[in-house]
Amino acid sequence: MPRKSDLRSAFVDSAPVGLGLVPLGLAFGVLVVQAGLDWWWAGLSAALVYAGSFEFLLIGMVTAAAPLTAIAAAAFMVNFRHVFYALSFPLDRIRGRAGRAYATFALTDEAYALTASERSRAWSGRRVLYSQLFMHLYWAGSATVGALLGGLIPEGVQGLDFALTALFTVLALDALRDLRGEVSTPVLAFASALVAWVLFPDQMLLVAFSLFTAGLLAHRLVRRRKPAHV
């Protein structure tokens, strides 16, 4: 019973995020076909690479026959932010090497945002893992369907790629509600992005995440050292 309950809860938890991934997955599948690649490339990439924005970049690099070193460097830069996600992702709740290996592989922006909310702190490891699995299926399934239907969708359709922006806007609003008056985190995020944009515009993402992580660690240390009030 607990496993069925976790599976059902994970499906409900991941459904809003997964439905937000569907339009983007469809757009990715269409783009794969329109780039001249076989339809099965979309499903294979979504299942094995599973890197969202990098998969869009990968289409152009594959069609341009970019060297493996360039692809590896691009993958490192685009997905380097996941290193910082691992600092607070609840990997310790997941049992078994296979489960932890998959949870690490499936640690996407959406999975991190879903498990960063206040209500997710009570989730079991299976519930976290099942949520990641469902989001993976949403992405891979919609990408495959988009590739199969790619020939029926006219070129120049706009707006599908905005689904990811809208998705993170909603997740950010939910996270702000969970802060309950705590404004230091969003202020720190904005300040980190601003400093990185002004001083290091070419490496803005990497520098912003580094500053934000350092700020969070410093804030946590300060709060731990403060004496508790009875």
XYZ file of N, CA, C and O in Angstrom, residues 43-191:
596
model
N 13.084 10.744 -29.450
C 12.838 9.887 -28.306
C 14.121 9.395 -27.655
O 14.229 9.317 -26.422
N 15.136 9.080 -28.487
C 16.412 8.598 -27.963
C 17.118 9.682 -27.162
O 17.654 9.426 -26.072
N 17.123 10.900 -27.676
C 17.752 12.005 -26.969
C 17.023 12.311 -25.669
O 17.646 12.523 -24.624
N 15.685 12.332 -25.739
C 14.901 12.639 -24.543
C 15.090 11.582 -23.462
O 15.080 11.895 -22.273
N 15.265 10.330 -23.866
C 15.406 9.243 -22.896
C 16.812 9.145 -22.319
O 16.977 8.915 -21.114
N 17.847 9.342 -23.157
C 19.216 9.099 -22.725
C 19.979 10.367 -22.353
O 20.819 10.341 -21.447
N 19.713 11.456 -23.067
C 20.394 12.712 -22.742
C 19.627 13.444 -21.643
O 20.183 13.817 -20.615
N 18.339 13.647 -21.865
C 17.421 14.232 -20.879
C 18.015 15.484 -20.245
O 18.228 15.565 -19.051
N 18.292 16.470 -21.102
C 18.935 17.690 -20.625
C 18.220 18.954 -21.072
O 18.797 20.031 -21.022
N 16.981 18.817 -21.536
C 16.161 19.996 -21.814
C 16.776 20.966 -22.795
O 16.879 20.702 -23.990
N 17.215 22.111 -22.274
C 17.732 23.178 -23.133
C 18.943 22.719 -23.935
O 19.128 23.132 -25.082
N 19.789 21.871 -23.343
C 20.961 21.400 -24.085
C 20.552 20.532 -25.267
O 21.251 20.514 -26.285
N 19.428 19.821 -25.163
C 18.986 18.990 -26.280
C 18.620 19.853 -27.482
O 18.859 19.459 -28.631
N 18.040 21.022 -27.256
C 17.764 21.943 -28.359
C 19.071 22.393 -28.998
O 19.182 22.478 -30.221
N 20.057 22.700 -28.155
C 21.365 23.106 -28.669
C 22.044 21.961 -29.404
O 22.725 22.164 -30.419
N 21.836 20.743 -28.921
C 22.481 19.574 -29.497
C 22.031 19.311 -30.936
O 22.813 18.810 -31.747
N 20.790 19.660 -31.256
C 20.290 19.444 -32.616
C 21.163 20.179 -33.628
O 21.621 19.610 -34.619
N 21.412 21.445 -33.372
C 22.240 22.225 -34.283
C 23.674 21.736 -34.344
O 24.303 21.747 -35.413
N 24.187 21.286 -33.206
C 25.572 20.815 -33.187
C 25.712 19.499 -33.942
O 26.720 19.259 -34.604
N 24.697 18.627 -33.832
C 24.744 17.352 -34.547
C 24.630 17.571 -36.048
O 25.380 16.993 -36.845
N 23.690 18.413 -36.465
C 23.510 18.675 -37.897
C 24.709 19.398 -38.494
O 24.975 19.287 -39.698
N 25.433 20.144 -37.653
C 26.627 20.847 -38.135
C 27.884 20.004 -37.996
O 28.989 20.485 -38.298
N 27.723 18.745 -37.530
C 28.848 17.828 -37.350
C 29.936 18.435 -36.469
O 31.131 18.389 -36.769
N 29.492 19.011 -35.338
C 30.447 19.611 -34.406
C 31.304 18.528 -33.760
O 30.849 17.411 -33.532
N 32.561 18.826 -33.454
C 33.429 17.834 -32.805
C 32.933 17.484 -31.405
O 32.263 18.281 -30.748
N 33.295 16.285 -30.952
C 32.847 15.821 -29.645
C 33.345 16.715 -28.512
O 32.660 16.890 -27.499
N 34.524 17.292 -28.678
C 35.056 18.177 -27.637
C 34.179 19.416 -27.477
O 33.941 19.874 -26.359
N 33.698 19.955 -28.587
C 32.827 21.126 -28.529
C 31.488 20.764 -27.886
O 30.928 21.540 -27.098
N 30.951 19.594 -28.218
C 29.690 19.153 -27.632
C 29.844 18.943 -26.130
O 28.985 19.345 -25.330
N 30.962 18.329 -25.729
C 31.209 18.088 -24.311
C 31.355 19.395 -23.538
O 30.832 19.546 -22.429
N 32.060 20.365 -24.128
C 32.236 21.657 -23.467
C 30.911 22.383 -23.331
O 30.619 22.980 -22.288
N 30.078 22.323 -24.371
C 28.771 22.970 -24.313
C 27.881 22.313 -23.267
O 27.167 22.996 -22.517
N 27.927 20.984 -23.203
C 27.127 20.263 -22.205
C 27.560 20.640 -20.794
O 26.721 20.824 -19.898
N 28.854 20.774 -20.587
C 29.359 21.137 -19.262
C 28.896 22.532 -18.856
O 28.435 22.743 -17.723
N 28.984 23.488 -19.754
C 28.615 24.861 -19.425
C 27.113 25.016 -19.201
O 26.678 25.701 -18.276
N 26.321 24.362 -20.048
C 24.877 24.512 -19.945
C 24.337 23.829 -18.687
O 23.436 24.347 -18.020
N 24.896 22.668 -18.338
C 24.357 21.881 -17.231
C 25.169 22.000 -15.944
O 24.903 21.253 -14.994
N 26.104 22.914 -15.892
C 26.928 23.058 -14.696
C 26.109 23.439 -13.467
O 26.475 23.132 -12.332
N 24.965 24.075 -13.677
C 24.112 24.501 -12.568
C 23.629 23.318 -11.734
O 23.289 23.480 -10.555
N 23.579 22.129 -12.319
C 23.096 20.958 -11.595
C 24.010 20.595 -10.428
O 23.568 19.929 -9.484
N 25.271 21.014 -10.492
C 26.180 20.779 -9.376
C 25.654 21.460 -8.121
O 25.704 20.901 -7.011
N 25.103 22.652 -8.274
C 24.579 23.389 -7.141
C 23.227 22.830 -6.678
O 22.893 22.908 -5.496
N 22.461 22.278 -7.605
C 21.200 21.647 -7.217
C 21.449 20.500 -6.238
O 20.660 20.275 -5.314
N 22.541 19.768 -6.443
C 22.815 18.595 -5.619
C 23.054 18.945 -4.158
O 22.938 18.077 -3.285
N 23.367 20.208 -3.860
C 23.636 20.609 -2.486
C 22.406 20.481 -1.598
O 22.520 20.233 -0.394
N 21.211 20.659 -2.162
C 19.999 20.617 -1.349
C 18.957 19.631 -1.858
O 17.864 19.554 -1.298
N 19.271 18.876 -2.914
C 18.332 17.879 -3.401
C 18.277 16.701 -2.414
O 19.324 16.254 -1.938
N 17.080 16.199 -2.084
C 16.955 15.155 -1.041
C 17.384 13.766 -1.499
O 16.621 12.799 -1.423
N 18.614 13.639 -1.962
C 19.110 12.350 -2.436
C 19.266 11.352 -1.291
O 19.201 10.134 -1.498
N 19.447 11.864 -0.067
C 19.647 10.985 1.076
C 18.397 10.181 1.432
O 18.488 9.165 2.129
N 17.234 10.612 0.950
C 16.006 9.869 1.249
C 15.820 8.661 0.336
O 14.998 7.794 0.614
N 16.549 8.617 -0.756
C 16.366 7.558 -1.758
C 17.293 6.391 -1.433
O 18.496 6.570 -1.240
N 16.726 5.198 -1.386
C 17.485 4.002 -1.027
C 17.944 3.247 -2.276
O 17.277 3.268 -3.300
N 19.070 2.587 -2.142
C 19.574 1.748 -3.219
C 20.448 2.515 -4.193
O 20.191 3.687 -4.490
N 21.480 1.845 -4.686
C 22.387 2.496 -5.635
C 21.700 2.813 -6.952
O 21.932 3.869 -7.538
N 20.847 1.888 -7.401
C 20.163 2.121 -8.676
C 19.228 3.318 -8.576
O 19.163 4.154 -9.486
N 18.492 3.414 -7.467
C 17.585 4.541 -7.277
C 18.321 5.857 -7.210
O 17.910 6.851 -7.818
N 19.433 5.890 -6.494
C 20.206 7.125 -6.378
C 20.870 7.492 -7.703
O 20.978 8.679 -8.034
N 21.309 6.476 -8.434
C 21.915 6.751 -9.740
C 20.897 7.370 -10.684
O 21.194 8.349 -11.394
N 19.673 6.820 -10.691
C 18.649 7.391 -11.574
C 18.234 8.778 -11.099
O 18.021 9.678 -11.925
N 18.097 8.960 -9.782
C 17.715 10.275 -9.262
C 18.748 11.333 -9.631
O 18.406 12.482 -9.933
N 20.027 10.953 -9.623
C 21.088 11.881 -10.028
C 20.993 12.193 -11.515
O 21.123 13.350 -11.931
N 20.752 11.171 -12.319
C 20.606 11.357 -13.766
C 19.394 12.223 -14.090
O 19.449 13.084 -14.983
N 18.291 12.016 -13.374
C 17.036 12.716 -13.665
C 16.868 13.999 -12.861
O 15.756 14.519 -12.746
N 17.962 14.535 -12.317
C 17.892 15.783 -11.552
C 17.847 16.965 -12.516
O 18.867 17.530 -12.896
N 16.656 17.316 -12.926
C 16.452 18.430 -13.851
C 16.028 19.681 -13.084
O 15.803 19.644 -11.867
N 15.906 20.786 -13.802
C 15.428 22.017 -13.185
C 14.051 21.811 -12.564
O 13.762 22.282 -11.458
N 13.187 21.119 -13.301
C 11.813 20.908 -12.830
C 11.777 20.022 -11.586
O 11.023 20.287 -10.647
N 12.604 18.967 -11.584
C 12.643 18.076 -10.426
C 13.156 18.811 -9.193
O 12.636 18.633 -8.082
N 14.162 19.654 -9.394
C 14.698 20.406 -8.255
C 13.664 21.395 -7.727
O 13.472 21.521 -6.510
N 13.005 22.103 -8.637
C 12.007 23.086 -8.211
C 10.852 22.410 -7.479
O 10.319 22.947 -6.498
N 10.470 21.224 -7.937
C 9.352 20.520 -7.313
C 9.701 20.068 -5.898
O 8.851 20.096 -5.001
N 10.941 19.661 -5.677
C 11.334 19.172 -4.360
C 11.862 20.272 -3.450
O 12.230 19.989 -2.302
N 11.908 21.502 -3.931
C 12.398 22.610 -3.118
C 11.281 23.305 -2.349
O 11.558 24.193 -1.540
N 10.046 22.916 -2.574
C 8.925 23.564 -1.899
C 8.804 23.082 -0.461
O 9.343 22.033 -0.080
N 8.074 23.836 0.332
C 7.891 23.502 1.742
C 7.186 22.166 1.933
O 7.573 21.354 2.776
N 6.166 21.918 1.136
C 5.372 20.705 1.323
C 6.139 19.441 0.942
O 5.802 18.347 1.392
N 7.176 19.563 0.121
C 7.909 18.383 -0.338
C 8.895 17.857 0.700
O 9.467 16.783 0.515
N 9.085 18.576 1.792
C 10.062 18.150 2.786
C 9.634 16.876 3.520
O 10.460 16.217 4.136
N 8.362 16.564 3.444
C 7.869 15.344 4.092
C 7.741 14.177 3.112
O 7.291 13.094 3.505
N 8.122 14.361 1.861
C 7.993 13.289 0.866
C 8.998 12.176 1.146
O 10.129 12.421 1.582
N 8.577 10.959 0.877
C 9.479 9.823 0.989
C 10.412 9.779 -0.218
O 10.185 10.454 -1.227
N 11.453 8.959 -0.111
C 12.380 8.824 -1.228
C 11.719 8.254 -2.465
O 12.011 8.672 -3.585
N 10.795 7.298 -2.271
C 10.091 6.716 -3.421
C 9.227 7.758 -4.109
O 9.129 7.783 -5.339
N 8.606 8.619 -3.333
C 7.757 9.658 -3.922
C 8.586 10.627 -4.756
O 8.172 11.039 -5.850
N 9.755 10.988 -4.269
C 10.654 11.867 -5.030
C 11.092 11.183 -6.321
O 11.069 11.774 -7.406
N 11.476 9.909 -6.197
C 11.961 9.160 -7.351
C 10.865 8.959 -8.393
O 11.102 9.117 -9.599
N 9.670 8.612 -7.948
C 8.551 8.426 -8.875
C 8.203 9.731 -9.582
O 7.843 9.726 -10.767
N 8.296 10.842 -8.872
C 8.010 12.141 -9.495
C 8.987 12.412 -10.627
O 8.602 12.888 -11.706
N 10.261 12.109 -10.395
C 11.262 12.276 -11.452
C 10.972 11.364 -12.636
O 11.123 11.765 -13.793
N 10.570 10.133 -12.350
C 10.276 9.184 -13.415
C 9.108 9.664 -14.267
O 9.166 9.604 -15.505
N 8.051 10.158 -13.637
C 6.897 10.642 -14.384
C 7.266 11.834 -15.259
O 6.839 11.924 -16.417
N 8.083 12.756 -14.740
C 8.494 13.907 -15.548
C 9.367 13.471 -16.720
O 9.281 14.045 -17.810
N 10.190 12.466 -16.504
C 11.006 11.909 -17.587
C 10.112 11.325 -18.676
O 10.357 11.523 -19.874
N 9.065 10.621 -18.269
C 8.140 10.031 -19.240
C 7.372 11.103 -20.005
O 7.133 10.972 -21.212
N 6.970 12.169 -19.312
C 6.289 13.286 -19.987
C 7.181 13.856 -21.092
O 6.730 14.101 -22.207
N 8.458 14.067 -20.738
C 9.378 14.683 -21.698
C 9.661 13.769 -22.879
O 9.555 14.169 -24.041
N 10.030 12.518 -22.586
C 10.372 11.585 -23.653
C 9.155 11.261 -24.521
O 9.254 11.185 -25.753
N 7.999 11.090 -23.892
C 6.790 10.774 -24.652
C 6.355 11.900 -25.565
O 6.039 11.682 -26.741
N 6.352 13.136 -25.042
C 5.929 14.274 -25.864
C 6.928 14.555 -26.977
O 6.542 14.941 -28.090
N 8.225 14.344 -26.725
C 9.232 14.535 -27.774
C 9.034 13.534 -28.899
O 9.139 13.879 -30.088
N 8.738 12.294 -28.543
C 8.517 11.254 -29.561
C 7.266 11.550 -30.375
O 7.268 11.439 -31.612
N 6.191 11.944 -29.689
C 4.950 12.286 -30.395
C 5.166 13.484 -31.307
O 4.694 13.515 -32.451
N 5.900 14.490 -30.813
C 6.175 15.664 -31.634
C 6.950 15.322 -32.882
O 6.693 15.872 -33.967
N 7.889 14.385 -32.763
C 8.674 13.974 -33.933
C 7.802 13.214 -34.934
O 7.924 13.395 -36.147
N 6.918 12.356 -34.424
C 6.038 11.590 -35.309
C 5.048 12.490 -36.042
O 4.682 12.234 -37.189
N 4.621 13.559 -35.372
C 3.656 14.478 -35.975
C 4.331 15.691 -36.606
O 3.645 16.608 -37.048
N 5.661 15.690 -36.622
C 6.388 16.865 -37.098
C 6.049 17.271 -38.509
O 6.013 18.473 -38.828
N 5.790 16.305 -39.358
C 5.475 16.637 -40.743
C 4.125 17.284 -40.915
O 3.856 17.914 -41.950
N 3.248 17.172 -39.900
C 1.912 17.749 -40.003
C 1.835 19.163 -39.443
O 0.835 19.859 -39.657
N 2.863 19.578 -38.716
C 2.856 20.903 -38.094
C 3.581 21.880 -38.999
O 4.733 21.657 -39.382
N 2.944 22.975 -39.383
C 3.595 23.934 -40.293
C 4.788 24.606 -39.641
O 4.833 24.783 -38.416
N 5.752 24.974 -40.458
C 6.921 25.676 -39.949
C 6.555 27.097 -39.525
O 5.609 27.691 -40.022
N 7.313 27.630 -38.599
C 7.089 29.006 -38.165
C 6.104 29.145 -37.033
O 5.738 30.272 -36.667
N 5.632 28.033 -36.432
C 4.725 28.125 -35.295
C 5.486 28.702 -34.109
O 6.554 28.214 -33.742
N 4.946 29.726 -33.492
C 5.633 30.408 -32.396
C 4.863 30.248 -31.096
O 3.650 30.050 -31.089
N 5.580 30.335 -29.985
C 4.951 30.306 -28.669
C 5.147 29.022 -27.900
O 4.989 29.007 -26.677
N 5.510 27.914 -28.575
C 5.670 26.658 -27.863
C 6.836 26.707 -26.872
O 6.771 26.124 -25.797
N 7.896 27.399 -27.244
C 9.061 27.437 -26.374
C 8.835 28.291 -25.132
O 9.613 28.224 -24.173
N 7.746 29.086 -25.103
C 7.464 29.917 -23.932
C 6.920 29.085 -22.779
O 6.851 29.565 -21.639
N 6.544 27.826 -23.046
C 5.988 26.975 -21.995
C 6.972 26.815 -20.841
O 6.577 26.806 -19.670
N 8.271 26.700 -21.130
C 9.262 26.528 -20.069
C 9.370 27.783 -19.217
O 9.476 27.703 -17.983
N 9.329 28.956 -19.849
C 9.374 30.209 -19.096
C 8.161 30.333 -18.186
O 8.282 30.698 -17.008
N 6.990 30.024 -18.717
C 5.765 30.091 -17.914
C 5.802 29.088 -16.766
O 5.362 29.380 -15.647
N 6.345 27.899 -17.039
C 6.429 26.867 -16.013
C 7.270 27.347 -14.838
O 6.867 27.233 -13.670
N 8.445 27.908 -15.100
C 9.308 28.344 -14.013
C 8.771 29.590 -13.318
O 9.060 29.815 -12.143
N 7.990 30.390 -14.011
C 7.347 31.531 -13.366
C 6.374 31.053 -12.301
O 6.347 31.567 -11.170
N 5.578 30.053 -12.642
C 4.612 29.497 -11.677
C 5.338 28.845 -10.510
O 4.973 29.033 -9.342
N 6.392 28.056 -10.791
C 7.145 27.410 -9.725
C 7.820 28.433 -8.810
O 7.896 28.237 -7.589
N 8.301 29.526 -9.391
C 8.937 30.567 -8.585
C 7.925 31.246 -7.671
O 8.214 31.538 -6.504
N 6.716 31.481 -8.172
C 5.671 32.090 -7.346
C 5.291 31.176 -6.185
O 5.081 31.640 -5.059
N 5.201 29.882 -6.446
C 4.901 28.927 -5.375
C 6.004 28.917 -4.325
O 5.738 28.844 -3.117
N 7.251 28.976 -4.787
C 8.369 28.987 -3.847
C 8.377 30.248 -2.994
O 8.686 30.208 -1.800
N 8.010 31.392 -3.595
C 7.953 32.641 -2.833
C 6.871 32.594 -1.769
O 7.030 33.124 -0.668
N 5.753 31.959 -2.084
C 4.689 31.817 -1.081
C 5.149 30.971 0.092
O 4.767 31.212 1.246
N 5.974 29.971 -0.166
C 6.461 29.094 0.896
C 7.469 29.780 1.811
O 7.751 29.276 2.903
N 8.028 30.920 1.368
C 9.031 31.593 2.186
C 8.432 32.231 3.428
O 9.125 32.457 4.411
N 7.126 32.566 3.382
C 6.413 33.096 4.550
C 7.106 34.313 5.158
O 7.454 34.353 6.343
N 7.336 35.295 4.324
C 7.914 36.534 4.817
C 9.428 36.588 4.751
O 10.033 37.628 4.978
N 10.089 35.481 4.461
C 11.545 35.451 4.333
C 11.933 36.001 2.968
O 11.681 35.388 1.940
N 12.558 37.177 2.950
C 12.861 37.845 1.678
C 14.335 37.750 1.321
O 14.735 38.171 0.242
N 15.160 37.217 2.220
C 16.605 37.221 1.963
C 16.987 36.353 0.766
O 17.892 36.703 0.012
N 16.303 35.226 0.558
C 16.663 34.336 -0.540
C 16.415 34.956 -1.910
O 17.309 34.973 -2.750
N 15.194 35.478 -2.203
C 15.014 36.114 -3.511
C 15.889 37.350 -3.702
O 16.350 37.615 -4.817
N 16.135 38.098 -2.625
C 17.017 39.259 -2.733
C 18.436 38.821 -3.066
O 19.111 39.426 -3.906
N 18.894 37.754 -2.421
C 20.220 37.224 -2.696
C 20.326 36.723 -4.134
O 21.346 36.945 -4.807
N 19.278 36.048 -4.621
C 19.284 35.556 -6.004
C 19.360 36.716 -6.987
O 20.129 36.675 -7.962
N 18.574 37.762 -6.752
C 18.588 38.924 -7.644
C 19.940 39.633 -7.602
O 20.488 40.012 -8.650
N 20.502 39.787 -6.401
C 21.794 40.457 -6.272
C 22.899 39.648 -6.962
O 23.775 40.219 -7.620
